[in-house]
C-alpha atoms as a printed R data frame, in Angstrom:
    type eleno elety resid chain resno       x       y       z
1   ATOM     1    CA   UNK     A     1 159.802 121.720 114.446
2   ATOM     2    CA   UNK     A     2 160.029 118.661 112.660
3   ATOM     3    CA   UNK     A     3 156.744 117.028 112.155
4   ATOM     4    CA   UNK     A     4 158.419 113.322 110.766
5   ATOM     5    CA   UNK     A     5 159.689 113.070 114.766
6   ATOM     6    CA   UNK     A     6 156.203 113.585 116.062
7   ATOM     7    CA   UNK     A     7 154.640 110.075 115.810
8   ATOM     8    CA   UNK     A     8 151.179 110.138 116.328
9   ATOM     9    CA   UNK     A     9 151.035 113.231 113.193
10  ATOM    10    CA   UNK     A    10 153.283 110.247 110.813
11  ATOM    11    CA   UNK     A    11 150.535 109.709 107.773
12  ATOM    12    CA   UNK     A    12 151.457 105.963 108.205
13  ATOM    13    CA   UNK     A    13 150.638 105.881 111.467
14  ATOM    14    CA   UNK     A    14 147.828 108.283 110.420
15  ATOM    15    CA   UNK     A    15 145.922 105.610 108.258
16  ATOM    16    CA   UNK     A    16 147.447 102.755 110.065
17  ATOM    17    CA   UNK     A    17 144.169 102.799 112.850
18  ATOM    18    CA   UNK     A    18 141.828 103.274 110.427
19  ATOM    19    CA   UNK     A    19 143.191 100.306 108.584
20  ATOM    20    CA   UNK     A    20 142.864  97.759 111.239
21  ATOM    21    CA   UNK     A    21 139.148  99.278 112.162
22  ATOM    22    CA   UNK     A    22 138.020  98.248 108.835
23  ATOM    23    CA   UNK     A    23 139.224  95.219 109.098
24  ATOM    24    CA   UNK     A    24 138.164  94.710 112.760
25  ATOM    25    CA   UNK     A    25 134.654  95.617 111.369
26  ATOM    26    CA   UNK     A    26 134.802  93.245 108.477
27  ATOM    27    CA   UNK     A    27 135.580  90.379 110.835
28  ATOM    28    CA   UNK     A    28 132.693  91.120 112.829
29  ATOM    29    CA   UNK     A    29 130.386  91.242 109.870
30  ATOM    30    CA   UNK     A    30 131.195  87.792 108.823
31  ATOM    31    CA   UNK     A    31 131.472  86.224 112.527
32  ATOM    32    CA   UNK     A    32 127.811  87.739 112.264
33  ATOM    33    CA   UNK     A    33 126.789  86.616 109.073
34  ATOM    34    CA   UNK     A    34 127.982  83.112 109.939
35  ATOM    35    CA   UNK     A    35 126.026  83.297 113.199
36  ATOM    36    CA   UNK     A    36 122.637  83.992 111.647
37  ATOM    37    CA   UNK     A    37 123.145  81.399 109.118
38  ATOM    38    CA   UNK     A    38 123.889  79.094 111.538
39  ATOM    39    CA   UNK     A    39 121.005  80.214 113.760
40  ATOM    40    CA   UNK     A    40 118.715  79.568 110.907
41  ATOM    41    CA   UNK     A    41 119.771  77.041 109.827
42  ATOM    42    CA   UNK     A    42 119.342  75.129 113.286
43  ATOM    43    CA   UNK     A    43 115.960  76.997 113.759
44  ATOM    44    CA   UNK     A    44 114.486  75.962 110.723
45  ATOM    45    CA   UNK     A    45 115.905  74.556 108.028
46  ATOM    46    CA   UNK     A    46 117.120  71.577 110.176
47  ATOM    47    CA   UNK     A    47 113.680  70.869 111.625
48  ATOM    48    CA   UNK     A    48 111.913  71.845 108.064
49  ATOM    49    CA   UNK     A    49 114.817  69.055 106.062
50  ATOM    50    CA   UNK     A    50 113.638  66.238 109.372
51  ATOM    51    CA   UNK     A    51 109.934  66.962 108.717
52  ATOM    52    CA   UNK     A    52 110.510  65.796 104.720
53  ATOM    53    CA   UNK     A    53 112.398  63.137 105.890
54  ATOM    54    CA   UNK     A    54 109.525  61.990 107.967
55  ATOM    55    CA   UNK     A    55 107.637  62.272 105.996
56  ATOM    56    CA   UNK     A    56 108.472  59.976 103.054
57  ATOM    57    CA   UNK     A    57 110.297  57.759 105.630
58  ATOM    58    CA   UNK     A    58 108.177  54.699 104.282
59  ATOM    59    CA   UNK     A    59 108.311  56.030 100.429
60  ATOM    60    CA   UNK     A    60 106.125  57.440  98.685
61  ATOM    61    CA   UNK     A    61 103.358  54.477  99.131
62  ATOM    62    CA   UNK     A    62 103.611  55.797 102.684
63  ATOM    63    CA   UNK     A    63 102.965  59.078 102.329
64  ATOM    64    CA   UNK     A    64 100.293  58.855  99.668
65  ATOM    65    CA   UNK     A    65  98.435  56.355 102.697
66  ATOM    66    CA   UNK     A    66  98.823  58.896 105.384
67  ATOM    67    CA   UNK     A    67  97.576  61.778 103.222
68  ATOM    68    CA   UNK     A    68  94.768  59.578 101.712
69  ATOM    69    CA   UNK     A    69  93.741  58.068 105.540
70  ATOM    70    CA   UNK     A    70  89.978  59.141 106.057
71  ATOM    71    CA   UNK     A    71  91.268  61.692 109.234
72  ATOM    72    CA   UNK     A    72  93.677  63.299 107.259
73  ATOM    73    CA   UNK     A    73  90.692  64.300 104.544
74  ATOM    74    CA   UNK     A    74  88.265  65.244 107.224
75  ATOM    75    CA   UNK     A    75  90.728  67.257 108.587
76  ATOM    76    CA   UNK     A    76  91.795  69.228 105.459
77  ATOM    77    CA   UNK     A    77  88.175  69.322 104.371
78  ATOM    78    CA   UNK     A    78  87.471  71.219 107.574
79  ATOM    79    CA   UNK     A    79  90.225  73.495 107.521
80  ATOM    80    CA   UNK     A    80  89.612  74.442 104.115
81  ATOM    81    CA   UNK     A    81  85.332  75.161 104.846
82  ATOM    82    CA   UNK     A    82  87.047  77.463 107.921
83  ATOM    83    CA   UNK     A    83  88.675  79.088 105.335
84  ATOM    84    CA   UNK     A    84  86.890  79.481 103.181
85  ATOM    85    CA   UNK     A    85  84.280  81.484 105.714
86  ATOM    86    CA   UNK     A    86  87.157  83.557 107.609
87  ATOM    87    CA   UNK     A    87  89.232  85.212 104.479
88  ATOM    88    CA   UNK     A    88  85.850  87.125 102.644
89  ATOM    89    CA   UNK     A    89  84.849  88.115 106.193
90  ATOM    90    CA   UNK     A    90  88.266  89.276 107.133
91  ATOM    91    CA   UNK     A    91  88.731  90.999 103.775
92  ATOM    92    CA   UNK     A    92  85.266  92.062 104.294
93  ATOM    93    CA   UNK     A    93  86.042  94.193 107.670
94  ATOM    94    CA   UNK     A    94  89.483  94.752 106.456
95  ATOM    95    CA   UNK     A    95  88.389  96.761 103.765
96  ATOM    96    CA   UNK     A    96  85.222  98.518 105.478
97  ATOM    97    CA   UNK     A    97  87.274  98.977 108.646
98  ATOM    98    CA   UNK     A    98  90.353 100.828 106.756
99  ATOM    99    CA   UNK     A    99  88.431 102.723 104.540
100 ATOM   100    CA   UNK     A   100  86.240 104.471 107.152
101 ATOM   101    CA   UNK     A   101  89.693 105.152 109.552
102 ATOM   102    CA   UNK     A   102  91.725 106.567 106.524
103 ATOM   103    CA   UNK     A   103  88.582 108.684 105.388
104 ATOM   104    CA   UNK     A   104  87.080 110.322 108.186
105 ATOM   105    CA   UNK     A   105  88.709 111.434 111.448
106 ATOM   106    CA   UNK     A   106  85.941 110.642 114.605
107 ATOM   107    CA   UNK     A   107  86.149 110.394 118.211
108 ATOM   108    CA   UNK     A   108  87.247 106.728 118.724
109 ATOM   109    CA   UNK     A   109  89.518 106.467 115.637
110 ATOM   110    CA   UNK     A   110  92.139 105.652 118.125
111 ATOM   111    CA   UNK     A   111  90.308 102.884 119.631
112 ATOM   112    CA   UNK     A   112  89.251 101.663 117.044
113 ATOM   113    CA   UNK     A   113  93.016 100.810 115.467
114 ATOM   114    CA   UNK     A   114  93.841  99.196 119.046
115 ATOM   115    CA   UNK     A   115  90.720  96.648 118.584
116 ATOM   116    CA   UNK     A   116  92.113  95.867 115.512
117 ATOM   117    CA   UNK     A   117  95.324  95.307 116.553
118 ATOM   118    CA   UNK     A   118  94.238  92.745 120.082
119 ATOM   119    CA   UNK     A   119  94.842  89.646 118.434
120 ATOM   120    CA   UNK     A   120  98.348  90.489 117.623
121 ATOM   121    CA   UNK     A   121  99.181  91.234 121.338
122 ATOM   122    CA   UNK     A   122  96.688  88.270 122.857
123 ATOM   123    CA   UNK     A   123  97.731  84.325 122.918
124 ATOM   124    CA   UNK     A   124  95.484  82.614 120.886
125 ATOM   125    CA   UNK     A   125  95.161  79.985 123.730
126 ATOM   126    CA   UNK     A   126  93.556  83.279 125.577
127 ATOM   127    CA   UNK     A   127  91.443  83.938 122.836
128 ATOM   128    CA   UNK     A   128  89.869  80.575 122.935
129 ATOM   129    CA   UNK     A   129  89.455  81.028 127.053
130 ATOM   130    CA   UNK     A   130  87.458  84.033 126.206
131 ATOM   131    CA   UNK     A   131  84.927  82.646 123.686
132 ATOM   132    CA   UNK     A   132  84.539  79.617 126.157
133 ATOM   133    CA   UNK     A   133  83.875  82.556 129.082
134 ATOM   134    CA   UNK     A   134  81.234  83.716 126.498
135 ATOM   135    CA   UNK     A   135  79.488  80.452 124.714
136 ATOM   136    CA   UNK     A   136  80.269  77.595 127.326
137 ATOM   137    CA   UNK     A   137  77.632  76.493 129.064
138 ATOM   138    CA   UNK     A   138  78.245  78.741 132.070
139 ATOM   139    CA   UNK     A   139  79.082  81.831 129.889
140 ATOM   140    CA   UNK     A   140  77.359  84.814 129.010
141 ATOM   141    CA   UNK     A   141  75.534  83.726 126.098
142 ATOM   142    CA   UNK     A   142  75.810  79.761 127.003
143 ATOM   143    CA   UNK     A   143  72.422  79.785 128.772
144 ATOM   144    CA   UNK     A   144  70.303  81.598 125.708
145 ATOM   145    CA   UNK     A   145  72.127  79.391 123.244
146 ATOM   146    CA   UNK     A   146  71.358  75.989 124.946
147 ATOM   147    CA   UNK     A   147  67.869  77.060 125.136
148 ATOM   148    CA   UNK     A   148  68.133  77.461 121.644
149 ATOM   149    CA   UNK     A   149  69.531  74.683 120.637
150 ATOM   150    CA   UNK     A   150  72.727  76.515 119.068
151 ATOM   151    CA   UNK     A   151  76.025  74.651 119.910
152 ATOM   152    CA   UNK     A   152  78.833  77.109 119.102
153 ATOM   153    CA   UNK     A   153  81.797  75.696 121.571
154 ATOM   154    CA   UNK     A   154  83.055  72.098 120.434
155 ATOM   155    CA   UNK     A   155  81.441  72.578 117.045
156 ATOM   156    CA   UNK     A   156  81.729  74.271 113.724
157 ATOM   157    CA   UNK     A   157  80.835  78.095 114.743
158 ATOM   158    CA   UNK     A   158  83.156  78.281 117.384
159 ATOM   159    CA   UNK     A   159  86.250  77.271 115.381
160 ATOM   160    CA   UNK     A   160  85.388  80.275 112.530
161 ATOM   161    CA   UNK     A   161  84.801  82.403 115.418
162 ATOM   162    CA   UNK     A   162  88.298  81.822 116.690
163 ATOM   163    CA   UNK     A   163  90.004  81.312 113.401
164 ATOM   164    CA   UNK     A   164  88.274  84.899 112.462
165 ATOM   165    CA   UNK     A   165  89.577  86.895 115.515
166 ATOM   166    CA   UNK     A   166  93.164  85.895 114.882
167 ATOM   167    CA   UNK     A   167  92.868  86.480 111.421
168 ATOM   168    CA   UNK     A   168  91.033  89.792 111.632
169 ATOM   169    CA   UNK     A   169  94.048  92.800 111.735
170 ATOM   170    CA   UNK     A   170  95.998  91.587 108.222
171 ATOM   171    CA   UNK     A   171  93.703  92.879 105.625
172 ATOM   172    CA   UNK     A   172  93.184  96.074 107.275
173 ATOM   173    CA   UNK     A   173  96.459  96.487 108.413
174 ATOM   174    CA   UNK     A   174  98.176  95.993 104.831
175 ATOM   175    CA   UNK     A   175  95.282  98.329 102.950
176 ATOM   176    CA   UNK     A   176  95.405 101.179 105.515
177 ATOM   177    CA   UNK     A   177  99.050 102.058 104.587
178 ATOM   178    CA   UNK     A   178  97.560 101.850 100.845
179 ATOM   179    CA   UNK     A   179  94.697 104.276 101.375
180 ATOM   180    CA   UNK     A   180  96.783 107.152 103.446
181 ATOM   181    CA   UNK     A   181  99.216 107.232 100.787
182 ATOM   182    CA   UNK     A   182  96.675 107.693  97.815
183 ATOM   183    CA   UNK     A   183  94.434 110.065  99.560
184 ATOM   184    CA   UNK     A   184  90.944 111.073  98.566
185 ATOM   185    CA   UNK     A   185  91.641 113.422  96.037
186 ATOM   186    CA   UNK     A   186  91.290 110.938  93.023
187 ATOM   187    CA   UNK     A   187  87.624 109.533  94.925
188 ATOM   188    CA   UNK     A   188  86.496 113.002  94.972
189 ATOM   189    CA   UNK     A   189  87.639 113.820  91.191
190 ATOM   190    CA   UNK     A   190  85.756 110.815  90.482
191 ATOM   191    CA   UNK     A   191  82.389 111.259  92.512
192 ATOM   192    CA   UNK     A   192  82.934 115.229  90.834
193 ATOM   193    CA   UNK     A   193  82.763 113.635  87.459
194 ATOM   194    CA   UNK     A   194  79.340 111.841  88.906
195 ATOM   195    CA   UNK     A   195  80.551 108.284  89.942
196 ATOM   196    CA   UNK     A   196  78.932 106.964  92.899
197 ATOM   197    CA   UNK     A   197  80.515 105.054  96.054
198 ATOM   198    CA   UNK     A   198  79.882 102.122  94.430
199 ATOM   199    CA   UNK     A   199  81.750 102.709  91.205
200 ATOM   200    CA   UNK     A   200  84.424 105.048  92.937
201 ATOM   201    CA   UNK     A   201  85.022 102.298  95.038
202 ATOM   202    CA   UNK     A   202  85.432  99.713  92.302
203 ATOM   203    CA   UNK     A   203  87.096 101.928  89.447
204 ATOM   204    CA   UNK     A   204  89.115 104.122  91.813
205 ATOM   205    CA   UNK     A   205  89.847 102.517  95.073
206 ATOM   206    CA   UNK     A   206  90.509  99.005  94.755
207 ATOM   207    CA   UNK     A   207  92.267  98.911  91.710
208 ATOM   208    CA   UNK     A   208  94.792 101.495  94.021
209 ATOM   209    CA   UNK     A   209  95.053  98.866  96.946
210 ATOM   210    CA   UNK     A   210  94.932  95.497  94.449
211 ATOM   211    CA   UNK     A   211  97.941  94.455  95.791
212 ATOM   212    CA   UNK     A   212  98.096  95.484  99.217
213 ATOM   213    CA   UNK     A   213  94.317  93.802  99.790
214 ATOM   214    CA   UNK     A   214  96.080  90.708  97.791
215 ATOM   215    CA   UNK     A   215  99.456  90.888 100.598
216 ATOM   216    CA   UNK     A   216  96.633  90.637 103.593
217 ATOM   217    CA   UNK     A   217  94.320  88.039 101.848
218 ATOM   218    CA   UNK     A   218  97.834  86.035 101.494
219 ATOM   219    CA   UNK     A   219  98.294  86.327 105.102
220 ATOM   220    CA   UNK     A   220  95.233  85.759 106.186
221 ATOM   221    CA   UNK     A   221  94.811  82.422 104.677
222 ATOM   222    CA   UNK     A   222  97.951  80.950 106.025
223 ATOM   223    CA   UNK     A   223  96.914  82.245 109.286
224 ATOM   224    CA   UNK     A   224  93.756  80.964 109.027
225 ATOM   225    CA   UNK     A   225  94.852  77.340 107.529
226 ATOM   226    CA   UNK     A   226  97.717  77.518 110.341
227 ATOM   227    CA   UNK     A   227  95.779  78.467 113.279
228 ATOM   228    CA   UNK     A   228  96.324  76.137 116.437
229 ATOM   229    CA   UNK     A   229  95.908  77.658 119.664
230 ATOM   230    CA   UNK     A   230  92.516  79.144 119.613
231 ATOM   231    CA   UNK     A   231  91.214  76.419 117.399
232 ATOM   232    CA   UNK     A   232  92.303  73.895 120.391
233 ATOM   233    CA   UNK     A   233  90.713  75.145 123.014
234 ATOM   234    CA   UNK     A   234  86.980  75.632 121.332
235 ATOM   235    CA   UNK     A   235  87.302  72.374 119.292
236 ATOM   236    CA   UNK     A   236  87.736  69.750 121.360
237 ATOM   237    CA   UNK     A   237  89.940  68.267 119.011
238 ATOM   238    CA   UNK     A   238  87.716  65.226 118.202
239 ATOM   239    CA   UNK     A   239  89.230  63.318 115.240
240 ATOM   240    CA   UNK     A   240  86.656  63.231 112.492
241 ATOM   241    CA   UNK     A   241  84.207  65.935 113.746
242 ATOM   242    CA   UNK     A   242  86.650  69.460 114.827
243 ATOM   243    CA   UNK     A   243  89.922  68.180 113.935
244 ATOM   244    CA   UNK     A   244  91.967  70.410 111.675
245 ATOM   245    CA   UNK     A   245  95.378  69.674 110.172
246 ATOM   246    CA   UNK     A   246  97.631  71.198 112.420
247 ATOM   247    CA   UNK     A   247  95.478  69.502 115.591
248 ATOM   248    CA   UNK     A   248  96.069  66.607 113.228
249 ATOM   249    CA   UNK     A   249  99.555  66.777 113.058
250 ATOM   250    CA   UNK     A   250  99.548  67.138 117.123
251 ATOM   251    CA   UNK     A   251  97.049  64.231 117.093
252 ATOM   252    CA   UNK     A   252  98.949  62.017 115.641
253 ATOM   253    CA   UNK     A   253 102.342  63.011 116.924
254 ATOM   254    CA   UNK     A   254 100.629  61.738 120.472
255 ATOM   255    CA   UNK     A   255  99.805  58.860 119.007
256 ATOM   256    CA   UNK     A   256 103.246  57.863 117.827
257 ATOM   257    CA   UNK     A   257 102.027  57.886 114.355
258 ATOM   258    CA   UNK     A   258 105.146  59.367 113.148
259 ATOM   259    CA   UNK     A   259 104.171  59.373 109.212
260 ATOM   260    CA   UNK     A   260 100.821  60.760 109.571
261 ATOM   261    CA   UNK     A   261 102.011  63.636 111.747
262 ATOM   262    CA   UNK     A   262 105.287  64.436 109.003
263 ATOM   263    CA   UNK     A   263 102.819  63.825 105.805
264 ATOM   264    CA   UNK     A   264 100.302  66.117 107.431
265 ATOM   265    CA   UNK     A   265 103.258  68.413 108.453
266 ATOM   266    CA   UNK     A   266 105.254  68.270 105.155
267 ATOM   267    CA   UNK     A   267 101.371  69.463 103.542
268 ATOM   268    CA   UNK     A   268 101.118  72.474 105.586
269 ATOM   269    CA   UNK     A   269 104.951  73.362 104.947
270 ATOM   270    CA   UNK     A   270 104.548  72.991 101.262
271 ATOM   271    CA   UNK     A   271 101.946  75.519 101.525
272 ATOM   272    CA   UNK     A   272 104.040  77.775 104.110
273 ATOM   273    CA   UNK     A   273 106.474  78.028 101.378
274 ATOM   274    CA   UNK     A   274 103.918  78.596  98.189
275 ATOM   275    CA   UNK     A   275 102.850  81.438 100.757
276 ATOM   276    CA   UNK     A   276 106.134  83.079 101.180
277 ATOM   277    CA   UNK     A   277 107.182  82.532  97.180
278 ATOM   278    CA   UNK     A   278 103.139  84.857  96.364
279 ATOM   279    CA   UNK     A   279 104.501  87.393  99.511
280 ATOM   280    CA   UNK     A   280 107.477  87.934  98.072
281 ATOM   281    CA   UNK     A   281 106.031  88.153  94.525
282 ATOM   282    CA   UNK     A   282 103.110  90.667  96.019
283 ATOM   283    CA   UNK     A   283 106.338  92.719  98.353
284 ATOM   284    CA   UNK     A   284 107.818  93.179  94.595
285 ATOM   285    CA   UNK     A   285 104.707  94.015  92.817
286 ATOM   286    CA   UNK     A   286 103.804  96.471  95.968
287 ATOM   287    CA   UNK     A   287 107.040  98.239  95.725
288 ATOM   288    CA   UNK     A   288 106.719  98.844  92.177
């Protein structure tokens, strides 16, 4: 038999599928490529370029007024004292809260990582409904509290408490990872060579999760400086007493004071992006 007269065994005809697949496939890749960047570039960069353009719409005399306008500094001020509170107390249960899941295996463990994982599945808006359910006047706690004289809901306290709950899985979620990977054994080398906790902790195990506690300190703040939701809904959102920037930006956006909401925007994109320049530094240094 003569193979040549058999066409579908022809090498030409062989390779000649396999050909147009691959290019079939690289088609594809760039109609997809093209489609992302276009998605993106609708998605964000488009809104990001029109907030910097609204920004300095009047100059720079303009935005140097609107982020020099009495509001504007209260508001910043405030964020910054929230933030101030909620990172060490975050990195504080971050650290205390990963260290005792990756050491010790107890009933609960299980639990335990859901809790920390709520806020991530819970709208902040909810979050705020709940502490309002548990320090409004007709909550749980509202009652003692009055009596008291303690005003968490519309003040100061409430705001860290809702800033903190969002904010509370990053640390512990990044060191976690960190700790499982090193183990114990170089903690119990050191505590054999007569360290205590205190000294294994700060010659042993933080230098092994610098980076990783660094990665959810990083997160944490821009959480914490970009919170909205929760921060709405226990405020108030009374301009000059519980008004932080981003209610700011919403504030004024109401208002029709177009500059002040872009200035106040472009500040809390500027630091979006000095974020996500340290991430990607703290990714490399992590992966190293």
């Amino acid at each position: 038999m003569n193979l040549k007269n058999i066409g579908y065994l022809h090498p030409k005809k062989l390779i000649q599928p396999a050909q147009n697949s691959q290019t079939q496939v690289s088609n594809f890749e760039v109609a997809l490529v093209v489609a992302v960047i276009l998605f993106v570039g609708l998605v964000l960069f488009v809104p990001a370029a029109n907030i910097f353009v609204g920004g300095f719409r009047n100059g720079w005399s303009g935005f140097s007024r609107a982020v020099t306008s009495p509001e504007f500094l209260h508001a910043a001020k405030l964020s910054l004292m929230i933030d101030a509170i909620v990172v060490p107390v975050s990195v504080i249960f971050g650290i205390v809260t990963a260290l005792a899941i990756a050491s010790h295996q107890f009933p609960g463990r299980t639990l335990l990582l859901s809790i920390i994982d709520l806020p991530f599945s819970i709208s902040p808006v909810v979050v705020g409904l709940m502490l309002v359910l548990l320090y409004g006047r007709e909550g749980w706690f509202g009652p003692v509290l009055e009596s008291a004289n303690i005003r968490i809901l519309f003040a100061f306290p409430g705001m860290v408490l809702a800033s903190a709950f969002v904010c509370m899985p990053f640390v512990a979620r990044e060191v976690l990872p960190a700790l499982e990977e090193i183990g114990t054994e170089q903690e119990e080398a050191a505590k054999t060579m007569g360290a205590n906790d205190w000294q294994t902790f700060w010659r042993v195990t933080l230098p092994s999760i610098r980076w990783s506690l660094l990665y959810g300190i990083l997160l944490t703040n821009a959480r914490s400086m970009g919170e909205f939701g929760a921060v709405a809904v226990v405020s108030g959102n009374i301009i000059g007493k519980t008004q932080t920037l981003p209610l700011f930006v919403e504030e004024m956006h109401v208002q029709y004071q177009t500059t002040a909401s872009y200035s106040a925007a472009v500040v809390l994109g500027s630091l979006s992006f000095v974020t996500l320049v340290f991430k990607k530094l703290l990714e490399a240094k992590k992966t190293k």
